[in-house]
Amino acid sequence: MIEALLVFLVLALFFGMLLGYAKIKFKVEGNPVADQIDSILPQTQCGQCGFPGCRPYAEALAEGNSEVNLCVPGGHEVMIQISEITHREPKEMDASNPPPEEPMVAVIDEDICIGCVHCIKACPVDAIVGTTKMMHTVIEKECTGCELCVPVCPVDCIDMVPLMKTPQTWHWPEPNANSLENRS
Amino acid sequence: MSLPYSSPYIHNASSVRRTMLQVQIAAFPALLAHIYFFGFGITIQWALAVVAWLVVETLLLKLRHRPVKPFISDMSGLITVTGIVFCIPPESPWWVVVSAVIFALVFGKHLYGGLGYNPFNPAMLGYAFVLISFPAEVTQWTLPAGISGHHLSLWESAQIIFTGQFPPGLVHLTGATPLNELQTALVNGASAAETWAGSRFNDPNLINGWFWVNVAFLIGGIWMLYSRAIRWQYPVGFLSALALMAALFHAIDPDTYAPVSFHLFSGGVMLAAFFIITDPVSSSTTPMGRLFYAIGIGVLVYVIRNWGSFPDGIAFAVLLMNLFVPLLDQYTQPRVMGHKGR
Amino acid sequence: MSHLVEHKPLKHRFIEWLGRFYPMAKRLLYHFHGGVFPKYHKSLSNRYPLVEDFIPELLTLPLQQHLGVATEPLVSVGDRVLKYQRIADTDKGLSAPIHAPTSGTVIAIEPRILPHPSGLPGLCILLEPDGRDEAQALTLPETPTSPQSLKTLVHEAGIVGLGGAGFPTFAKIPDQRGCIDHLIINGAECEPFITCDDQLMKQRPEAIWRGAELVAQALGIPRVLCGIEDNKTEAIKTMTQAADGLPAAAQTHTDFQVRPVATVYPMGGQEQLTQELIDLEIPSDKHAIEVGVLMMNVATLAAIADAADEGKPLISRYVTVSGMGLNAPFNAHALLGTSFKALAEKADPKTPLTYPLIKGGPMMGISMHSNEVPVIKTTNCVLANPPEDVEPAMPCIRCGECMDACPIQLLPQQLYWHSRSHEYDKVKDLKVFDCIECGCCSFVCPSHIPLVQYYRHAKSEIVRIEKEEEAAELAKQRHEFRLARLEKAEKAKKARLKAKKDAVKKQAAQTTRQSGDASAAAAKAAAAAKKAAAAKSPQTDQTTDSSAPKTAREKAIEAAKARAQKAAKKADDSPTDNPAAPEDRAQVKPADKRKAAMEAAQKRAQAQKNASADSASDKAARPAATETESKRDKRQAAMAAAQKAARKRQQSSDNASENTDQSSRVDSKIPAASPKDKRQAAMAAAKKRALKAQQKAQAQKDTQAPSPDTED
């Protein structure tokens, strides 16, 4: 009887110490949730979530002050990832505002542009160059396709166009034809 | 009628159906031997199992909204039921085999997502289910005709299976298998050698039915190795592990532990080596993993036979090793060309 | 020294015999893992003689026939070009120039569907041959003796890897002598149906060896090995004989050997052939030349010989035209740019060629989206295999055939599961980028799963994701930089303001009596300064034109605002308003909101400026602008005004009177413009309104817009 008690006492002590050690050894620093969310957000800085940029949205989510389904460019996949990180119920995306099917970039019609700098001010990533009364242009490589510049243009000279498909940018499609498994 | 989207545009004409049919054909010698030694009971059981398979699988495919024809005609279900039929006694009641098949297909296969997705060997799952649920019915094996002195006709077998009534005067048709006897002897502390020497199965004038059925399985298995329906790692790993274990313990204590030949050719060893553990879906995928998987089963079978409470441990050994498959897959990846180490 | 085909050892012969009963025994005949033994069908095209001098009606020459960057055309539409003339080149990076395969006229330079799996169009030079095949004089280059001269020679001749990869050959050649131990000549040709390298080895073995000799001399290579699969007995014979015929001088420095290798797919892979011939595994993270191995296809070497000895650039190549759908398959010495269909039609197709032809062999080839695609430098085969019933893909049963067949010992099924479930990080961990896409796994898969396509998709997805992550990181950095910059600007502004306030306070402290007066005076002063600036800006616009002050407009707006806020009813209008828009001014009521007018004026001025910039005329030309130009100016101005008006109307709901004011102003303006301008302006107004009001039926509005009566 006494041996059994002793054994359990020793075991309890041992595991207790092990747990204590693990807590010190594998300590997690900072608020990684916001960082984690920020790292999966598409960084278009489009503000469609209602926050001024991706980072604020991530922080709001980390504090539990926002919904998981607000990132429009990220779409369903990002929503699922966010709900996994925040341990919240996934919520359907707003169907009326689907993410673009292919990557888009803004293009300024340089014949119409009047050089008002409104779009330059609106661009969250400084991807538009130009100066007052000079024609503006979009650096295609840096444009995130956030569309923030489109409504501010007074002469409607900014269009969102899909990136040109070339053999170099082409991707092999995923196989699905003829598969019996994918039929339902 | 269209080209595949991506190369290659030619194929070696293998298919799932073809592989499964090869396995089925390889089981025929054993089926014939079975009929010869134990009577026609197995054909009735087999027919029952096939009917049960067709009904259950069709129903489940319909429920899962999957096309029925390609998934029935892939014959994977047939292999499952064949495995079950060879495991259960040929004169067991009809509901034993039917419930085994239903359990195997429903819980062993379709609940996990059907062909290709089952983590456990469905045949062994079904067999383990009836072995635990109806131990009396499943361990009473029909005695070889040489011992019982009567070769059951098809009609007599059908009577026993469907009514449970033995024909008058033929009460001692079923009994314990050699493995059962040995198990009992071990539990009672008797010597294996003595038990075996005094066993009614060890009559030099008689032919040991189990031995010859095992030989038939071996022949079918070698043909499967040749036709590449199965991989060499399974039988080699399993049989050598079992033989090594048997040899080791027999050398330590020949009185308690049966010789190697007894272990290799009794129970369902050859059936397991070539037809059960070779099921690729529920086994490891890497060459090394397969070898370890088969060795693990061999060791477990020996352990269960000698120190477990069941006479034969193949079903449980296979199911246990199925659990280790993800681990084996992870740690036995081969070295990729041009890379050092894993 | 080369030696004749040695007698095979007994073990070898036994395995071959065993292979008749158990085909997989043949895997013991070679050193790499896996491999498959498809039906080769090589005799189909080997039975018939070589087709030469076939000039089609049109040659399509894509500007990119190699890995790297596309070339730029050196000719223009309508030019007549001669055979061997360089017609496209670039110095913008890794590329190879393109030469005219025959004489003729450039009839177009336009996008055509490329021989690429995407089926996307790319820029091509379309050459209509005149049938005269006039060649320009060839200049014989010096025999290359150094890596650099060899590189120049190879690049000038437009030679790329002709085995199929299309990597520009000059880029493959190392810069230093003596760092290559083995030159491996790839004559394995392991793909079924293809026999063009076999043909070349039989017809021109001297050219291949000559090319090898040149490369070996230039790079100081001690050993040249030619690997040929042992099913090409005749080619082995001719190549061995030709090796013996090499000049003795070359043979003293270099050892030339023919090495028959086992017939197995994919023996022709670079890693596989290297391992087979010199028992060396090329590390995954290194190029072959880093471990002293240079591999070249037989056709590439023959092309190098032609370029060095005759000065001929690469304008044609051996192409196999074969397949189960053709009655008379053949090998052709085809001009680059010949269409697939023209070649296949020559081989007497059994059925009309309504199905896609395949570029390359059946194991690694790609099916074409159009049969009109041209033969390019990397086209070794045009394959016409009529489609058969494709078995539907069943679920993976984990049988492991694919793993046994993989020549680099990947785990194809694990790759497949992870690719299927989009776990691309795991796919990458399983070394998908080592996959050579040889197709062995799909070939043996009993479930008929298109494994290779899964890997191709996974590879491109991984690349895309990595690019996206990079772009996201860049966007994040730029966004953060922007925020920091704005914050800094804000701080600077605040600091300035504070300093000003402090100054004012100090002043107030000094003159403690009339603090209120002082601040009022300060505000007045500021307003005056702004006004002055506003007054100046339109003038500068008018006079200096091209070098307008940056913030003139903003200042003007601010000034206008300030005025409006103050509501100073000073009678004297700013005199600068009038010269800004004299022609419009007359029609606009003087009591109009100054702000709007000023903005309109600004817009007009700008529009004028833009227009003048467009027409690229100098300042002197401006006053005498053409009618169209002035029209355009007017239109622009009207448009801008209308837009402004529309916007105002939408946003200022509190100011109803202004609304009517604005619209009336627009109405009054419109008669001055031509009907077309009116429509334009109205349209713009409608557009703006629609946008601002977030109306969903914008498109509808736009279509209605042309009828002016519905507007305003």
Short mmCIF file of C-alpha atoms in Angstrom, two decimals, chain C residues 112-485:
data_model
loop_
_atom_site.label_atom_id
_atom_site.label_comp_id
_atom_site.label_asym_id
_atom_site.label_seq_id
_atom_site.Cartn_x
_atom_site.Cartn_y
_atom_site.Cartn_z
CA ARG C 112 1.05 32.42 -83.90
CA ILE C 113 0.31 29.39 -81.75
CA LEU C 114 3.58 28.03 -80.47
CA PRO C 115 4.67 24.42 -80.09
CA HIS C 116 4.25 24.78 -76.33
CA PRO C 117 1.95 22.91 -73.92
CA SER C 118 0.04 26.11 -73.19
CA GLY C 119 -1.05 26.53 -76.79
CA LEU C 120 -0.61 30.27 -76.35
CA PRO C 121 0.46 32.40 -79.27
CA GLY C 122 3.87 34.02 -79.48
CA LEU C 123 5.54 36.34 -81.95
CA CYS C 124 6.75 34.56 -85.10
CA ILE C 125 8.42 35.63 -88.31
CA LEU C 126 6.43 34.30 -91.26
CA LEU C 127 8.65 33.60 -94.21
CA GLU C 128 7.29 32.77 -97.64
CA PRO C 129 10.00 30.81 -99.50
CA ASP C 130 10.55 31.78 -103.12
CA GLY C 131 11.80 28.33 -103.99
CA ARG C 132 15.14 29.59 -105.28
CA ASP C 133 16.93 28.75 -102.06
CA GLU C 134 19.47 31.53 -102.63
CA ALA C 135 22.08 31.53 -99.93
CA GLN C 136 24.15 34.39 -98.68
CA ALA C 137 27.89 33.90 -98.80
CA LEU C 138 29.11 32.05 -95.76
CA THR C 139 32.17 33.24 -93.93
CA LEU C 140 34.30 30.47 -92.65
CA PRO C 141 35.10 31.06 -88.99
CA GLU C 142 38.45 30.22 -87.47
CA THR C 143 38.67 26.81 -85.89
CA PRO C 144 37.91 27.37 -82.24
CA THR C 145 40.85 26.71 -79.96
CA SER C 146 39.65 28.26 -76.74
CA PRO C 147 36.40 28.00 -74.79
CA GLN C 148 35.66 31.62 -75.68
CA SER C 149 36.05 31.16 -79.40
CA LEU C 150 33.95 28.00 -79.23
CA LYS C 151 31.28 29.86 -77.34
CA THR C 152 31.23 32.66 -79.90
CA LEU C 153 31.05 30.20 -82.76
CA VAL C 154 28.22 28.24 -81.19
CA HIS C 155 26.27 31.34 -80.29
CA GLU C 156 26.66 32.94 -83.70
CA ALA C 157 25.38 29.79 -85.33
CA GLY C 158 22.28 29.82 -83.11
CA ILE C 159 22.94 26.38 -81.74
CA VAL C 160 20.88 25.18 -78.78
CA GLY C 161 20.59 21.75 -77.19
CA LEU C 162 18.90 19.77 -79.94
CA GLY C 163 17.98 16.85 -77.72
CA GLY C 164 14.84 18.60 -76.58
CA ALA C 165 15.67 20.92 -73.70
CA GLY C 166 16.72 23.79 -75.96
CA PHE C 167 19.21 25.31 -73.57
CA PRO C 168 21.52 27.62 -75.56
CA THR C 169 24.67 25.58 -76.00
CA PHE C 170 27.12 28.43 -75.57
CA ALA C 171 25.86 28.96 -72.02
CA LYS C 172 26.58 25.35 -71.22
CA ILE C 173 30.22 25.54 -72.25
CA PRO C 174 32.53 26.39 -69.33
CA ASP C 175 34.79 29.44 -69.45
CA GLN C 176 38.00 27.65 -68.63
CA ARG C 177 39.94 24.93 -70.36
CA GLY C 178 40.56 21.73 -68.52
CA CYS C 179 37.64 21.70 -66.10
CA ILE C 180 35.76 19.05 -68.06
CA ASP C 181 36.90 15.45 -67.67
CA HIS C 182 34.25 13.79 -69.76
CA LEU C 183 32.38 14.84 -72.84
CA ILE C 184 29.40 12.53 -73.07
CA ILE C 185 27.73 12.25 -76.44
CA ASN C 186 24.10 11.40 -75.95
CA GLY C 187 23.06 8.98 -78.64
CA ALA C 188 20.84 6.93 -76.37
CA GLU C 189 17.56 8.07 -77.91
CA CYS C 190 15.45 6.17 -75.44
CA GLU C 191 12.04 7.56 -76.42
CA PRO C 192 9.82 5.19 -78.39
CA PHE C 193 9.14 5.99 -82.07
CA ILE C 194 12.00 8.52 -82.41
CA THR C 195 14.84 7.56 -84.74
CA CYS C 196 16.24 10.89 -85.88
CA ASP C 197 19.44 10.60 -83.82
CA ASP C 198 19.79 7.02 -85.00
CA GLN C 199 19.52 8.24 -88.59
CA LEU C 200 22.05 10.97 -87.98
CA MET C 201 24.50 8.51 -86.43
CA LYS C 202 24.13 6.26 -89.43
CA GLN C 203 24.28 9.00 -92.05
CA ARG C 204 26.76 11.47 -90.64
CA PRO C 205 28.88 9.84 -87.94
CA GLU C 206 31.93 11.83 -89.11
CA ALA C 207 30.14 15.12 -88.46
CA ILE C 208 29.26 14.04 -84.91
CA TRP C 209 32.83 13.02 -84.16
CA ARG C 210 34.16 16.16 -85.81
CA GLY C 211 31.96 18.23 -83.52
CA ALA C 212 33.14 16.23 -80.54
CA GLU C 213 36.74 16.69 -81.62
CA LEU C 214 36.27 20.47 -81.87
CA VAL C 215 34.68 20.68 -78.44
CA ALA C 216 37.32 18.39 -76.93
CA GLN C 217 40.12 20.45 -78.47
CA ALA C 218 38.73 23.78 -77.42
CA LEU C 219 38.07 22.67 -73.87
CA GLY C 220 40.95 20.24 -73.45
CA ILE C 221 38.74 17.26 -72.67
CA PRO C 222 40.69 14.01 -72.22
CA ARG C 223 37.81 11.61 -72.70
CA VAL C 224 34.86 11.50 -75.05
CA LEU C 225 32.24 8.79 -74.53
CA CYS C 226 29.36 8.18 -76.86
CA GLY C 227 26.50 6.31 -75.22
CA ILE C 228 24.23 4.47 -77.65
CA GLU C 229 21.41 2.12 -76.64
CA ASP C 230 22.20 -1.42 -77.74
CA ASN C 231 19.05 -1.68 -79.86
CA LYS C 232 20.74 0.55 -82.46
CA THR C 233 23.32 -1.96 -83.64
CA GLU C 234 23.91 -0.31 -86.97
CA ALA C 235 24.48 3.09 -85.46
CA ILE C 236 26.93 1.58 -82.98
CA LYS C 237 28.81 0.08 -85.91
CA THR C 238 29.00 3.23 -88.01
CA MET C 239 29.90 5.37 -85.04
CA THR C 240 32.65 2.98 -83.98
CA GLN C 241 34.10 2.95 -87.46
CA ALA C 242 33.96 6.71 -87.72
CA ALA C 243 35.71 7.06 -84.37
CA ASP C 244 38.57 4.99 -85.72
CA GLY C 245 38.73 7.32 -88.68
CA LEU C 246 39.41 10.37 -86.52
CA PRO C 247 42.76 12.04 -87.17
CA ALA C 248 45.60 10.60 -85.18
CA ALA C 249 46.51 14.02 -83.82
CA ALA C 250 43.11 14.29 -82.15
CA GLN C 251 43.36 10.77 -80.79
CA THR C 252 46.64 11.42 -79.03
CA HIS C 253 45.07 14.03 -76.78
CA THR C 254 41.65 12.58 -76.38
CA ASP C 255 40.23 9.12 -75.96
CA PHE C 256 37.15 8.66 -78.14
CA GLN C 257 34.91 5.72 -77.31
CA VAL C 258 31.55 4.31 -78.28
CA ARG C 259 29.77 2.69 -75.36
CA PRO C 260 26.69 0.57 -76.01
CA VAL C 261 24.27 0.88 -73.09
CA ALA C 262 21.21 -1.09 -72.09
CA THR C 263 17.97 -0.28 -73.85
CA VAL C 264 15.76 1.18 -71.20
CA TYR C 265 13.70 4.28 -70.87
CA PRO C 266 14.94 6.91 -69.73
CA MET C 267 18.54 6.05 -70.55
CA GLY C 268 18.85 9.31 -72.47
CA GLY C 269 18.36 11.45 -69.39
CA GLN C 270 21.45 13.42 -68.45
CA GLU C 271 21.70 12.01 -64.92
CA GLN C 272 20.95 8.49 -66.06
CA LEU C 273 23.45 8.36 -68.92
CA THR C 274 26.15 9.97 -66.80
CA GLN C 275 25.65 7.40 -64.08
CA GLU C 276 25.62 4.60 -66.59
CA LEU C 277 28.77 5.62 -68.45
CA ILE C 278 31.07 6.97 -65.76
CA ASP C 279 29.27 5.83 -62.61
CA LEU C 280 28.88 9.35 -61.33
CA GLU C 281 25.81 10.76 -59.66
CA ILE C 282 25.39 14.43 -60.43
CA PRO C 283 24.53 16.08 -57.12
CA SER C 284 21.08 17.62 -57.18
CA ASP C 285 22.34 21.10 -56.34
CA LYS C 286 25.10 21.15 -58.95
CA HIS C 287 25.29 21.47 -62.70
CA ALA C 288 26.92 18.68 -64.63
CA ILE C 289 29.87 20.86 -65.65
CA GLU C 290 30.64 21.52 -61.99
CA VAL C 291 31.48 17.85 -61.62
CA GLY C 292 33.44 17.77 -64.86
CA VAL C 293 30.79 16.37 -67.17
CA LEU C 294 29.59 17.99 -70.36
CA MET C 295 26.82 16.24 -72.21
CA MET C 296 25.80 17.00 -75.75
CA ASN C 297 23.31 15.45 -78.07
CA VAL C 298 24.62 13.94 -81.30
CA ALA C 299 22.66 16.46 -83.36
CA THR C 300 24.13 19.37 -81.41
CA LEU C 301 27.64 18.16 -82.14
CA ALA C 302 26.90 17.72 -85.82
CA ALA C 303 25.55 21.28 -85.88
CA ILE C 304 28.75 22.51 -84.22
CA ALA C 305 30.81 20.73 -86.88
CA ASP C 306 28.76 22.34 -89.65
CA ALA C 307 29.16 25.75 -88.10
CA ALA C 308 32.91 25.41 -87.66
CA ASP C 309 33.82 23.76 -90.94
CA GLU C 310 31.32 25.34 -93.30
CA GLY C 311 30.13 28.40 -91.44
CA LYS C 312 26.55 27.18 -91.62
CA PRO C 313 24.21 28.37 -88.91
CA LEU C 314 21.49 26.10 -87.58
CA ILE C 315 18.61 26.26 -90.04
CA SER C 316 17.43 22.67 -90.21
CA ARG C 317 17.45 19.46 -88.24
CA TYR C 318 16.59 15.79 -88.43
CA VAL C 319 12.99 15.20 -87.45
CA THR C 320 11.21 11.88 -87.08
CA VAL C 321 7.70 11.84 -88.48
CA SER C 322 6.09 8.74 -87.08
CA GLY C 323 3.14 7.31 -85.25
CA MET C 324 0.47 4.67 -85.45
CA GLY C 325 -1.71 7.00 -87.50
CA LEU C 326 0.70 7.19 -90.45
CA ASN C 327 1.13 4.73 -93.31
CA ALA C 328 4.61 5.80 -94.34
CA PRO C 329 6.51 7.30 -91.43
CA PHE C 330 9.93 8.72 -92.23
CA ASN C 331 12.80 10.82 -91.01
CA ALA C 332 13.19 14.23 -92.56
CA HIS C 333 15.97 16.71 -92.81
CA ALA C 334 13.45 19.46 -92.17
CA LEU C 335 13.84 23.22 -92.33
CA LEU C 336 13.03 25.01 -89.10
CA GLY C 337 9.61 26.56 -89.41
CA THR C 338 8.04 23.73 -91.41
CA SER C 339 4.59 23.07 -90.04
CA PHE C 340 3.83 19.79 -88.28
CA LYS C 341 0.87 19.22 -90.52
CA ALA C 342 2.88 19.61 -93.73
CA LEU C 343 5.30 16.95 -92.49
CA ALA C 344 2.62 14.58 -91.25
CA GLU C 345 0.64 14.89 -94.47
CA LYS C 346 3.70 13.71 -96.38
CA ALA C 347 3.65 10.50 -94.38
CA ASP C 348 0.27 9.42 -95.76
CA PRO C 349 -1.95 9.58 -92.69
CA LYS C 350 -4.36 6.69 -92.24
CA THR C 351 -7.15 8.99 -91.10
CA PRO C 352 -7.48 12.78 -91.46
CA LEU C 353 -5.26 14.56 -88.97
CA THR C 354 -8.08 15.90 -86.86
CA TYR C 355 -6.44 14.79 -83.63
CA PRO C 356 -3.58 16.69 -82.03
CA LEU C 357 -0.07 15.82 -83.13
CA ILE C 358 2.58 15.34 -80.49
CA LYS C 359 5.87 17.17 -80.38
CA GLY C 360 8.50 14.73 -79.18
CA GLY C 361 8.06 11.15 -78.13
CA PRO C 362 5.09 9.53 -76.42
CA MET C 363 6.74 9.51 -73.00
CA MET C 364 7.77 13.15 -72.64
CA GLY C 365 6.21 14.84 -75.63
CA ILE C 366 3.56 17.51 -75.56
CA SER C 367 0.34 17.44 -77.52
CA MET C 368 -0.20 20.46 -79.73
CA HIS C 369 -3.15 22.81 -79.63
CA SER C 370 -2.85 23.37 -83.35
CA ASN C 371 -1.34 21.10 -85.96
CA GLU C 372 -0.02 24.13 -87.84
CA VAL C 373 2.73 24.71 -85.27
CA PRO C 374 6.22 24.79 -86.73
CA VAL C 375 9.25 22.59 -86.27
CA ILE C 376 11.63 24.51 -84.04
CA LYS C 377 15.18 23.81 -82.95
CA THR C 378 14.07 21.42 -80.21
CA THR C 379 11.59 19.39 -82.26
CA ASN C 380 12.96 15.89 -82.63
CA CYS C 381 9.73 14.17 -83.52
CA VAL C 382 6.30 14.79 -84.92
CA LEU C 383 4.14 12.00 -83.60
CA ALA C 384 0.73 11.13 -84.98
CA ASN C 385 -0.87 8.68 -82.59
CA PRO C 386 -4.65 8.64 -82.95
CA PRO C 387 -6.25 8.92 -79.52
CA GLU C 388 -7.41 5.73 -77.92
CA ASP C 389 -9.88 5.22 -75.15
CA VAL C 390 -8.33 6.71 -72.08
CA GLU C 391 -9.02 4.65 -69.02
CA PRO C 392 -10.55 6.76 -66.29
CA ALA C 393 -8.26 7.48 -63.38
CA MET C 394 -9.03 5.20 -60.43
CA PRO C 395 -7.98 5.94 -56.88
CA CYS C 396 -4.37 5.20 -56.01
CA ILE C 397 -4.04 1.73 -54.52
CA ARG C 398 -0.52 2.40 -53.27
CA CYS C 399 0.83 -0.52 -55.24
CA GLY C 400 4.26 1.09 -55.55
CA GLU C 401 4.81 0.38 -59.25
CA CYS C 402 5.57 4.05 -59.77
CA MET C 403 8.18 4.02 -57.06
CA ASP C 404 9.84 0.98 -58.60
CA ALA C 405 9.86 2.69 -61.98
CA CYS C 406 11.14 6.10 -60.91
CA PRO C 407 14.67 6.57 -62.29
CA ILE C 408 15.63 8.95 -59.51
CA GLN C 409 13.97 7.08 -56.68
CA LEU C 410 11.40 9.62 -55.73
CA LEU C 411 8.20 8.52 -54.02
CA PRO C 412 5.69 9.27 -56.76
CA GLN C 413 2.62 8.26 -54.80
CA GLN C 414 3.46 10.39 -51.80
CA LEU C 415 4.14 13.26 -54.18
CA TYR C 416 0.77 12.57 -55.72
CA TRP C 417 -1.19 12.59 -52.47
CA HIS C 418 0.34 15.82 -51.34
CA SER C 419 -0.06 17.43 -54.77
CA ARG C 420 -3.67 16.38 -54.80
CA SER C 421 -4.37 17.89 -51.44
CA HIS C 422 -2.37 21.01 -52.34
CA GLU C 423 0.20 20.54 -49.59
CA TYR C 424 2.89 22.06 -51.72
CA ASP C 425 5.44 22.52 -48.97
CA LYS C 426 5.41 18.77 -48.45
CA VAL C 427 5.63 18.17 -52.18
CA LYS C 428 8.72 20.33 -52.20
CA ASP C 429 10.18 18.45 -49.23
CA LEU C 430 9.71 15.24 -51.20
CA LYS C 431 12.01 16.79 -53.83
CA VAL C 432 9.54 17.32 -56.61
CA PHE C 433 12.06 19.60 -58.30
CA ASP C 434 14.36 16.65 -58.85
CA CYS C 435 11.62 15.05 -60.93
CA ILE C 436 12.66 14.92 -64.59
CA GLU C 437 9.06 14.39 -65.76
CA CYS C 438 10.12 11.29 -67.66
CA GLY C 439 6.66 9.77 -67.33
CA CYS C 440 7.72 6.34 -66.06
CA CYS C 441 5.36 6.59 -63.08
CA SER C 442 2.31 7.41 -65.16
CA PHE C 443 3.29 4.74 -67.66
CA VAL C 444 3.12 1.97 -65.08
CA CYS C 445 0.28 3.30 -62.89
CA PRO C 446 -2.48 0.65 -62.82
CA SER C 447 -4.92 3.31 -61.70
CA HIS C 448 -4.08 5.45 -64.76
CA ILE C 449 -3.48 8.53 -62.66
CA PRO C 450 -1.89 11.38 -64.64
CA LEU C 451 0.94 11.61 -62.12
CA VAL C 452 3.29 13.69 -64.25
CA GLN C 453 0.65 16.33 -64.74
CA TYR C 454 0.17 16.48 -60.99
CA TYR C 455 3.88 17.12 -60.55
CA ARG C 456 4.00 19.66 -63.34
CA HIS C 457 1.07 21.45 -61.80
CA ALA C 458 2.64 21.26 -58.34
CA LYS C 459 5.91 22.64 -59.65
CA SER C 460 4.29 25.61 -61.33
CA GLU C 461 2.11 26.18 -58.26
CA ILE C 462 5.14 26.20 -56.00
CA VAL C 463 6.86 28.69 -58.26
CA ARG C 464 3.73 30.82 -58.36
CA ILE C 465 3.30 30.72 -54.59
CA GLU C 466 6.91 31.66 -54.06
CA LYS C 467 6.57 34.55 -56.47
CA GLU C 468 3.38 35.64 -54.77
CA GLU C 469 5.05 35.50 -51.38
CA GLU C 470 7.87 37.58 -52.72
CA ALA C 471 5.42 40.08 -54.17
CA ALA C 472 3.48 40.18 -50.89
CA GLU C 473 6.68 40.79 -48.98
CA LEU C 474 7.61 43.58 -51.36
CA ALA C 475 4.14 45.10 -51.07
CA LYS C 476 4.34 44.89 -47.30
CA GLN C 477 7.71 46.59 -47.23
CA ARG C 478 6.56 49.30 -49.56
CA HIS C 479 3.40 49.81 -47.55
CA GLU C 480 5.35 50.05 -44.32
CA PHE C 481 7.79 52.43 -45.93
CA ARG C 482 4.92 54.56 -47.10
CA LEU C 483 3.35 54.62 -43.66
CA ALA C 484 6.68 55.62 -42.16
CA ARG C 485 7.07 58.34 -44.76
#
